[in-house]
Amino acid sequence: MKTLSLRNLGKTYFDPYAGAHVTAVHDVSLDVEPGEFISVVGPSGCGKTTILNMIAGFIPYSKGDILLDGKPVHGPGPERGVVFQSFALFPWKTVLDNVGFGPKMRGVPKAERDRIAREYLALAGLSHAAHRYPNELSGGMQQRVGVVRALANNPDVLLMDEPFASVDAQTRMTLQEELTRIWQERKPTVIFITHDVPEAVFLANRVVVLSKGRVLDQIAVDLPRPRVWDELVKDDQFKQLSARVLQMVRAA
Amino acid sequence: MNLMLQIWAGYARLTRRWPGFAAIIPFIPVLALWTAVSEAGLFPRAFFPGPADVLRAFVTLTYKGILPDYLQDSLIRLATGAAVGMALGIPLGILIGTSRWAHRICWPVLLFFQAIGDIAWLPILLIWFGFGLTTMTFVIVYTVLFPVVLNTVLGVGSVPRDLSRAALSLGASRARVLWEVTLPAALPNIITGLRNGLGYGWRALIAVEMIVGTSGIGFMMFDARRAGSTVEIILGMIILGLLWYIVDAWILAPLERATGQRWGLVTS
Ligand SMILES: Nc1ncnc2c1ncn2[C@@H]1O[C@H](COP(=O)(O)OP(=O)(O)OP(=O)(O)O)[C@@H](O)[C@H]1O
Ligand SMILES: [Mg+2]
């Protein structure tokens, strides 16, 4: 497990239509400890996706550094797993082969990567769906596959950009509870981007609030685990934290 | 009313059991009309033969072995042209679809040559290669190539960005992404291109066989014109339609639908 550091990270886009430069991320510094679960919230357009895409290596950064254990990262790599809002499952591959894709790219033989994939599918309660194709699954199931596909590759950091935004409210709560459970079992480092403040507080050890391309504030969340919605909706500390974060986001 | 329902139910059962029937039944009125006109004696028999005459010609030509030979020649030419067209078209389409530079350089050239229809090449091809297989193959490859290239470019361009990103962040190299993501994602489009290309190619082949051929269905029809044999001409026309129907409806369309649906790129 490695430490992820963002040092004075900045991103300026060139908008060819307006003919002007747009600074989406001004100056972001953040240290993420191994095994930490960080939620990032902030108003629309504050640069959340841009930051995540830079960490994932999908887009280059304009200034500053992204360091993984002190080494700068450039371009995508398997040590930074990504879970997409669009799920991004390979529709021509079975669920098993989707989850085994990372190991396959590492050259793991078929029998072994099937074993790994089955282990992770079991973790998400999806063993029965191993031989189905993504378009035969519900949205919630597809995103479970998306999460374990990233985990099966054993990444140092798991990057998630509003992964549960396109599933219904009930399924979302189940997925959140499952994610905390899986995180407790495996302790991957997670950076989780969301619009949903209760979701951010529910999942994280620490909530980072962004505003206009800068870190506005950070709030530690030391609610006990395992966290389940039935208990937390009644929990005063949870309510207070959520209210505080919400206030910040709205003022941001 | 009751009788209509029963006929309808019978039709439904029949076509469920043998789906081929659903395709045959619409032709029954066409055949009936044809028979009626030819039997009415409005035109001389030699000028407007009926279905029975054509069927008789079919049996005779098949028995003599001419028809099977010609059919085989035409199909082999089409298959060769299609294979070469795909072997050139798919890689070219992927190159143009993935590389901005290749796109800039090749696209205008491609559109220029696409505008010169296959048959428009015949005069110069006849001077260069003469009346032979080379000329025919060139025309077929030429016709198949463009739909395959254009659709492959389209397919490559429409690969969802998140899919390539997902593969990259799971550890795939650029080359692996091409093989594991780009190609399969573009496959439904490639098949559409092949389907269009074969359709155009089949028509071009017949035209070329009429001018260049020494065998083949097109040659048979044009040769029959010299002998004034309307029966053979009509037989040729029917074979063209029938064969294409079989290839398209039974092979290409299901293939296109299967990949499109399984891939989920069509439905969702
Ligand atoms: N490719 C691009 N070219 C130009 N400007 C861009 C580009 N991508 C994003 N931006 C701009 O950068 C800013 C930040 O965008 P970003 O997508 O990171 O915001 P976000 O916080 O993820 O928003 P949301 O919550 O709506 O997803 C926005 O003002 C956006 O318009
Ligand atoms: Mg975003």
mmCIF file of C-alpha atoms in Angstrom, chain B residues 67-227:
data_model
loop_
_atom_site.group_PDB
_atom_site.id
_atom_site.type_symbol
_atom_site.label_atom_id
_atom_site.label_comp_id
_atom_site.label_asym_id
_atom_site.label_seq_id
_atom_site.Cartn_x
_atom_site.Cartn_y
_atom_site.Cartn_z
ATOM 1 C CA LEU B 67 -26.069 -22.993 -64.024
ATOM 2 C CA PRO B 68 -24.183 -24.566 -61.097
ATOM 3 C CA ASP B 69 -20.855 -23.737 -62.774
ATOM 4 C CA TYR B 70 -21.791 -20.137 -63.465
ATOM 5 C CA LEU B 71 -23.230 -19.688 -60.000
ATOM 6 C CA GLN B 72 -20.074 -21.071 -58.455
ATOM 7 C CA ASP B 73 -17.922 -18.724 -60.540
ATOM 8 C CA SER B 74 -19.940 -15.692 -59.478
ATOM 9 C CA LEU B 75 -19.939 -16.631 -55.814
ATOM 10 C CA ILE B 76 -16.213 -17.356 -55.725
ATOM 11 C CA ARG B 77 -15.524 -13.970 -57.329
ATOM 12 C CA LEU B 78 -17.714 -12.248 -54.786
ATOM 13 C CA ALA B 79 -16.172 -14.130 -51.875
ATOM 14 C CA THR B 80 -12.615 -13.400 -53.055
ATOM 15 C CA GLY B 81 -13.422 -9.739 -53.532
ATOM 16 C CA ALA B 82 -15.096 -9.527 -50.150
ATOM 17 C CA ALA B 83 -12.187 -11.251 -48.394
ATOM 18 C CA VAL B 84 -9.596 -8.967 -49.992
ATOM 19 C CA GLY B 85 -11.809 -5.936 -49.421
ATOM 20 C CA MET B 86 -12.103 -6.749 -45.720
ATOM 21 C CA ALA B 87 -8.423 -7.595 -45.337
ATOM 22 C CA LEU B 88 -7.596 -4.136 -46.694
ATOM 23 C CA GLY B 89 -10.586 -2.225 -45.369
ATOM 24 C CA ILE B 90 -10.636 -3.176 -41.690
ATOM 25 C CA PRO B 91 -6.988 -2.303 -40.924
ATOM 26 C CA LEU B 92 -7.268 0.875 -42.995
ATOM 27 C CA GLY B 93 -10.465 1.842 -41.187
ATOM 28 C CA ILE B 94 -8.866 1.237 -37.796
ATOM 29 C CA LEU B 95 -5.800 3.268 -38.767
ATOM 30 C CA ILE B 96 -7.922 6.187 -39.984
ATOM 31 C CA GLY B 97 -10.234 5.898 -37.005
ATOM 32 C CA THR B 98 -7.499 5.918 -34.378
ATOM 33 C CA SER B 99 -4.831 8.200 -35.831
ATOM 34 C CA ARG B 100 -5.592 11.847 -36.383
ATOM 35 C CA TRP B 101 -2.794 12.070 -38.924
ATOM 36 C CA ALA B 102 -3.933 9.089 -40.912
ATOM 37 C CA HIS B 103 -7.409 10.595 -40.884
ATOM 38 C CA ARG B 104 -6.186 13.931 -42.202
ATOM 39 C CA ILE B 105 -4.203 12.339 -44.984
ATOM 40 C CA CYS B 106 -6.450 9.478 -46.042
ATOM 41 C CA TRP B 107 -9.955 10.863 -45.610
ATOM 42 C CA PRO B 108 -10.008 13.330 -48.545
ATOM 43 C CA VAL B 109 -8.360 10.756 -50.821
ATOM 44 C CA LEU B 110 -10.894 8.186 -49.726
ATOM 45 C CA LEU B 111 -13.857 10.423 -50.458
ATOM 46 C CA PHE B 112 -12.373 11.339 -53.843
ATOM 47 C CA PHE B 113 -12.059 7.726 -54.907
ATOM 48 C CA GLN B 114 -15.393 6.773 -53.432
ATOM 49 C CA ALA B 115 -17.018 9.225 -55.827
ATOM 50 C CA ILE B 116 -15.562 7.388 -58.820
ATOM 51 C CA GLY B 117 -18.067 4.568 -59.023
ATOM 52 C CA ASP B 118 -16.851 1.036 -59.535
ATOM 53 C CA ILE B 119 -18.083 0.820 -63.120
ATOM 54 C CA ALA B 120 -16.395 4.096 -64.005
ATOM 55 C CA TRP B 121 -13.101 2.274 -63.573
ATOM 56 C CA LEU B 122 -13.907 -0.296 -66.249
ATOM 57 C CA PRO B 123 -12.592 1.582 -69.317
ATOM 58 C CA ILE B 124 -9.142 2.059 -67.878
ATOM 59 C CA LEU B 125 -9.085 -1.369 -66.209
ATOM 60 C CA LEU B 126 -9.879 -3.001 -69.540
ATOM 61 C CA ILE B 127 -6.894 -1.256 -71.097
ATOM 62 C CA TRP B 128 -4.610 -2.171 -68.206
ATOM 63 C CA PHE B 129 -5.693 -5.714 -67.393
ATOM 64 C CA GLY B 130 -7.878 -6.753 -70.330
ATOM 65 C CA PHE B 131 -11.051 -8.838 -70.155
ATOM 66 C CA GLY B 132 -10.295 -11.102 -67.247
ATOM 67 C CA LEU B 133 -10.297 -12.048 -63.639
ATOM 68 C CA THR B 134 -7.995 -9.212 -62.539
ATOM 69 C CA THR B 135 -10.416 -6.597 -63.813
ATOM 70 C CA MET B 136 -13.375 -8.285 -62.150
ATOM 71 C CA THR B 137 -11.588 -8.735 -58.843
ATOM 72 C CA PHE B 138 -10.445 -5.129 -58.862
ATOM 73 C CA VAL B 139 -13.992 -3.881 -59.276
ATOM 74 C CA ILE B 140 -15.386 -6.100 -56.507
ATOM 75 C CA VAL B 141 -12.619 -5.218 -54.067
ATOM 76 C CA TYR B 142 -13.130 -1.566 -54.927
ATOM 77 C CA THR B 143 -16.857 -1.742 -54.240
ATOM 78 C CA VAL B 144 -16.523 -3.694 -50.994
ATOM 79 C CA LEU B 145 -13.656 -1.572 -49.698
ATOM 80 C CA PHE B 146 -15.410 1.758 -49.188
ATOM 81 C CA PRO B 147 -18.389 0.698 -47.089
ATOM 82 C CA VAL B 148 -16.063 -1.429 -44.939
ATOM 83 C CA VAL B 149 -13.555 1.392 -44.403
ATOM 84 C CA LEU B 150 -16.168 4.071 -43.772
ATOM 85 C CA ASN B 151 -18.142 1.942 -41.315
ATOM 86 C CA THR B 152 -15.006 0.772 -39.526
ATOM 87 C CA VAL B 153 -13.942 4.399 -39.054
ATOM 88 C CA LEU B 154 -17.422 5.153 -37.762
ATOM 89 C CA GLY B 155 -17.284 2.171 -35.389
ATOM 90 C CA VAL B 156 -13.839 3.020 -34.071
ATOM 91 C CA GLY B 157 -14.897 6.626 -33.534
ATOM 92 C CA SER B 158 -17.954 5.630 -31.542
ATOM 93 C CA VAL B 159 -16.172 3.395 -29.027
ATOM 94 C CA PRO B 160 -17.215 4.839 -25.637
ATOM 95 C CA ARG B 161 -14.250 6.717 -24.176
ATOM 96 C CA ASP B 162 -14.765 5.171 -20.743
ATOM 97 C CA LEU B 163 -14.288 1.671 -22.163
ATOM 98 C CA SER B 164 -10.783 2.433 -23.426
ATOM 99 C CA ARG B 165 -10.024 4.274 -20.206
ATOM 100 C CA ALA B 166 -11.218 1.323 -18.146
ATOM 101 C CA ALA B 167 -8.971 -1.035 -20.084
ATOM 102 C CA LEU B 168 -5.975 1.285 -19.733
ATOM 103 C CA SER B 169 -6.421 1.654 -15.990
ATOM 104 C CA LEU B 170 -6.723 -2.119 -15.676
ATOM 105 C CA GLY B 171 -3.235 -2.366 -17.097
ATOM 106 C CA ALA B 172 -3.826 -2.799 -20.829
ATOM 107 C CA SER B 173 -1.246 -1.412 -23.251
ATOM 108 C CA ARG B 174 -2.394 0.689 -26.235
ATOM 109 C CA ALA B 175 -2.048 -2.356 -28.475
ATOM 110 C CA ARG B 176 -4.115 -4.499 -26.103
ATOM 111 C CA VAL B 177 -6.789 -1.799 -25.974
ATOM 112 C CA LEU B 178 -6.997 -1.938 -29.747
ATOM 113 C CA TRP B 179 -7.467 -5.689 -29.703
ATOM 114 C CA GLU B 180 -9.578 -6.041 -26.549
ATOM 115 C CA VAL B 181 -11.750 -2.923 -26.796
ATOM 116 C CA THR B 182 -11.608 -0.995 -30.062
ATOM 117 C CA LEU B 183 -12.031 -3.940 -32.412
ATOM 118 C CA PRO B 184 -14.872 -5.702 -30.584
ATOM 119 C CA ALA B 185 -16.660 -2.405 -29.962
ATOM 120 C CA ALA B 186 -16.430 -1.546 -33.648
ATOM 121 C CA LEU B 187 -17.478 -5.028 -34.772
ATOM 122 C CA PRO B 188 -21.198 -4.304 -35.232
ATOM 123 C CA ASN B 189 -20.287 -1.371 -37.486
ATOM 124 C CA ILE B 190 -17.755 -3.451 -39.367
ATOM 125 C CA ILE B 191 -20.426 -6.050 -40.051
ATOM 126 C CA THR B 192 -22.791 -3.334 -41.242
ATOM 127 C CA GLY B 193 -20.047 -2.180 -43.609
ATOM 128 C CA LEU B 194 -19.519 -5.702 -44.847
ATOM 129 C CA ARG B 195 -23.239 -6.123 -45.382
ATOM 130 C CA ASN B 196 -23.465 -2.942 -47.456
ATOM 131 C CA GLY B 197 -20.249 -3.762 -49.276
ATOM 132 C CA LEU B 198 -21.422 -7.233 -50.257
ATOM 133 C CA GLY B 199 -24.719 -5.782 -51.462
ATOM 134 C CA TYR B 200 -22.985 -3.273 -53.730
ATOM 135 C CA GLY B 201 -20.369 -5.852 -54.695
ATOM 136 C CA TRP B 202 -22.986 -8.364 -55.794
ATOM 137 C CA ARG B 203 -24.598 -5.801 -58.092
ATOM 138 C CA ALA B 204 -21.263 -4.598 -59.443
ATOM 139 C CA LEU B 205 -20.190 -8.170 -60.099
ATOM 140 C CA ILE B 206 -23.188 -8.868 -62.316
ATOM 141 C CA ALA B 207 -22.601 -5.661 -64.262
ATOM 142 C CA VAL B 208 -18.938 -6.482 -64.736
ATOM 143 C CA GLU B 209 -19.670 -10.052 -65.747
ATOM 144 C CA MET B 210 -21.951 -8.741 -68.470
ATOM 145 C CA ILE B 211 -19.140 -6.687 -69.969
ATOM 146 C CA VAL B 212 -16.033 -8.650 -69.094
ATOM 147 C CA GLY B 213 -17.227 -12.111 -68.294
ATOM 148 C CA THR B 214 -16.749 -15.429 -69.959
ATOM 149 C CA SER B 215 -18.804 -17.107 -67.254
ATOM 150 C CA GLY B 216 -21.010 -16.252 -64.283
ATOM 151 C CA ILE B 217 -24.639 -15.290 -63.818
ATOM 152 C CA GLY B 218 -24.169 -11.849 -65.365
ATOM 153 C CA PHE B 219 -22.536 -13.415 -68.404
ATOM 154 C CA MET B 220 -25.348 -15.949 -68.684
ATOM 155 C CA MET B 221 -27.954 -13.194 -68.764
ATOM 156 C CA PHE B 222 -26.107 -11.072 -71.301
ATOM 157 C CA ASP B 223 -25.339 -14.080 -73.453
ATOM 158 C CA ALA B 224 -29.013 -15.042 -73.386
ATOM 159 C CA ARG B 225 -29.867 -11.642 -74.776
ATOM 160 C CA ARG B 226 -27.899 -12.470 -77.935
ATOM 161 C CA ALA B 227 -29.882 -15.659 -78.348
#
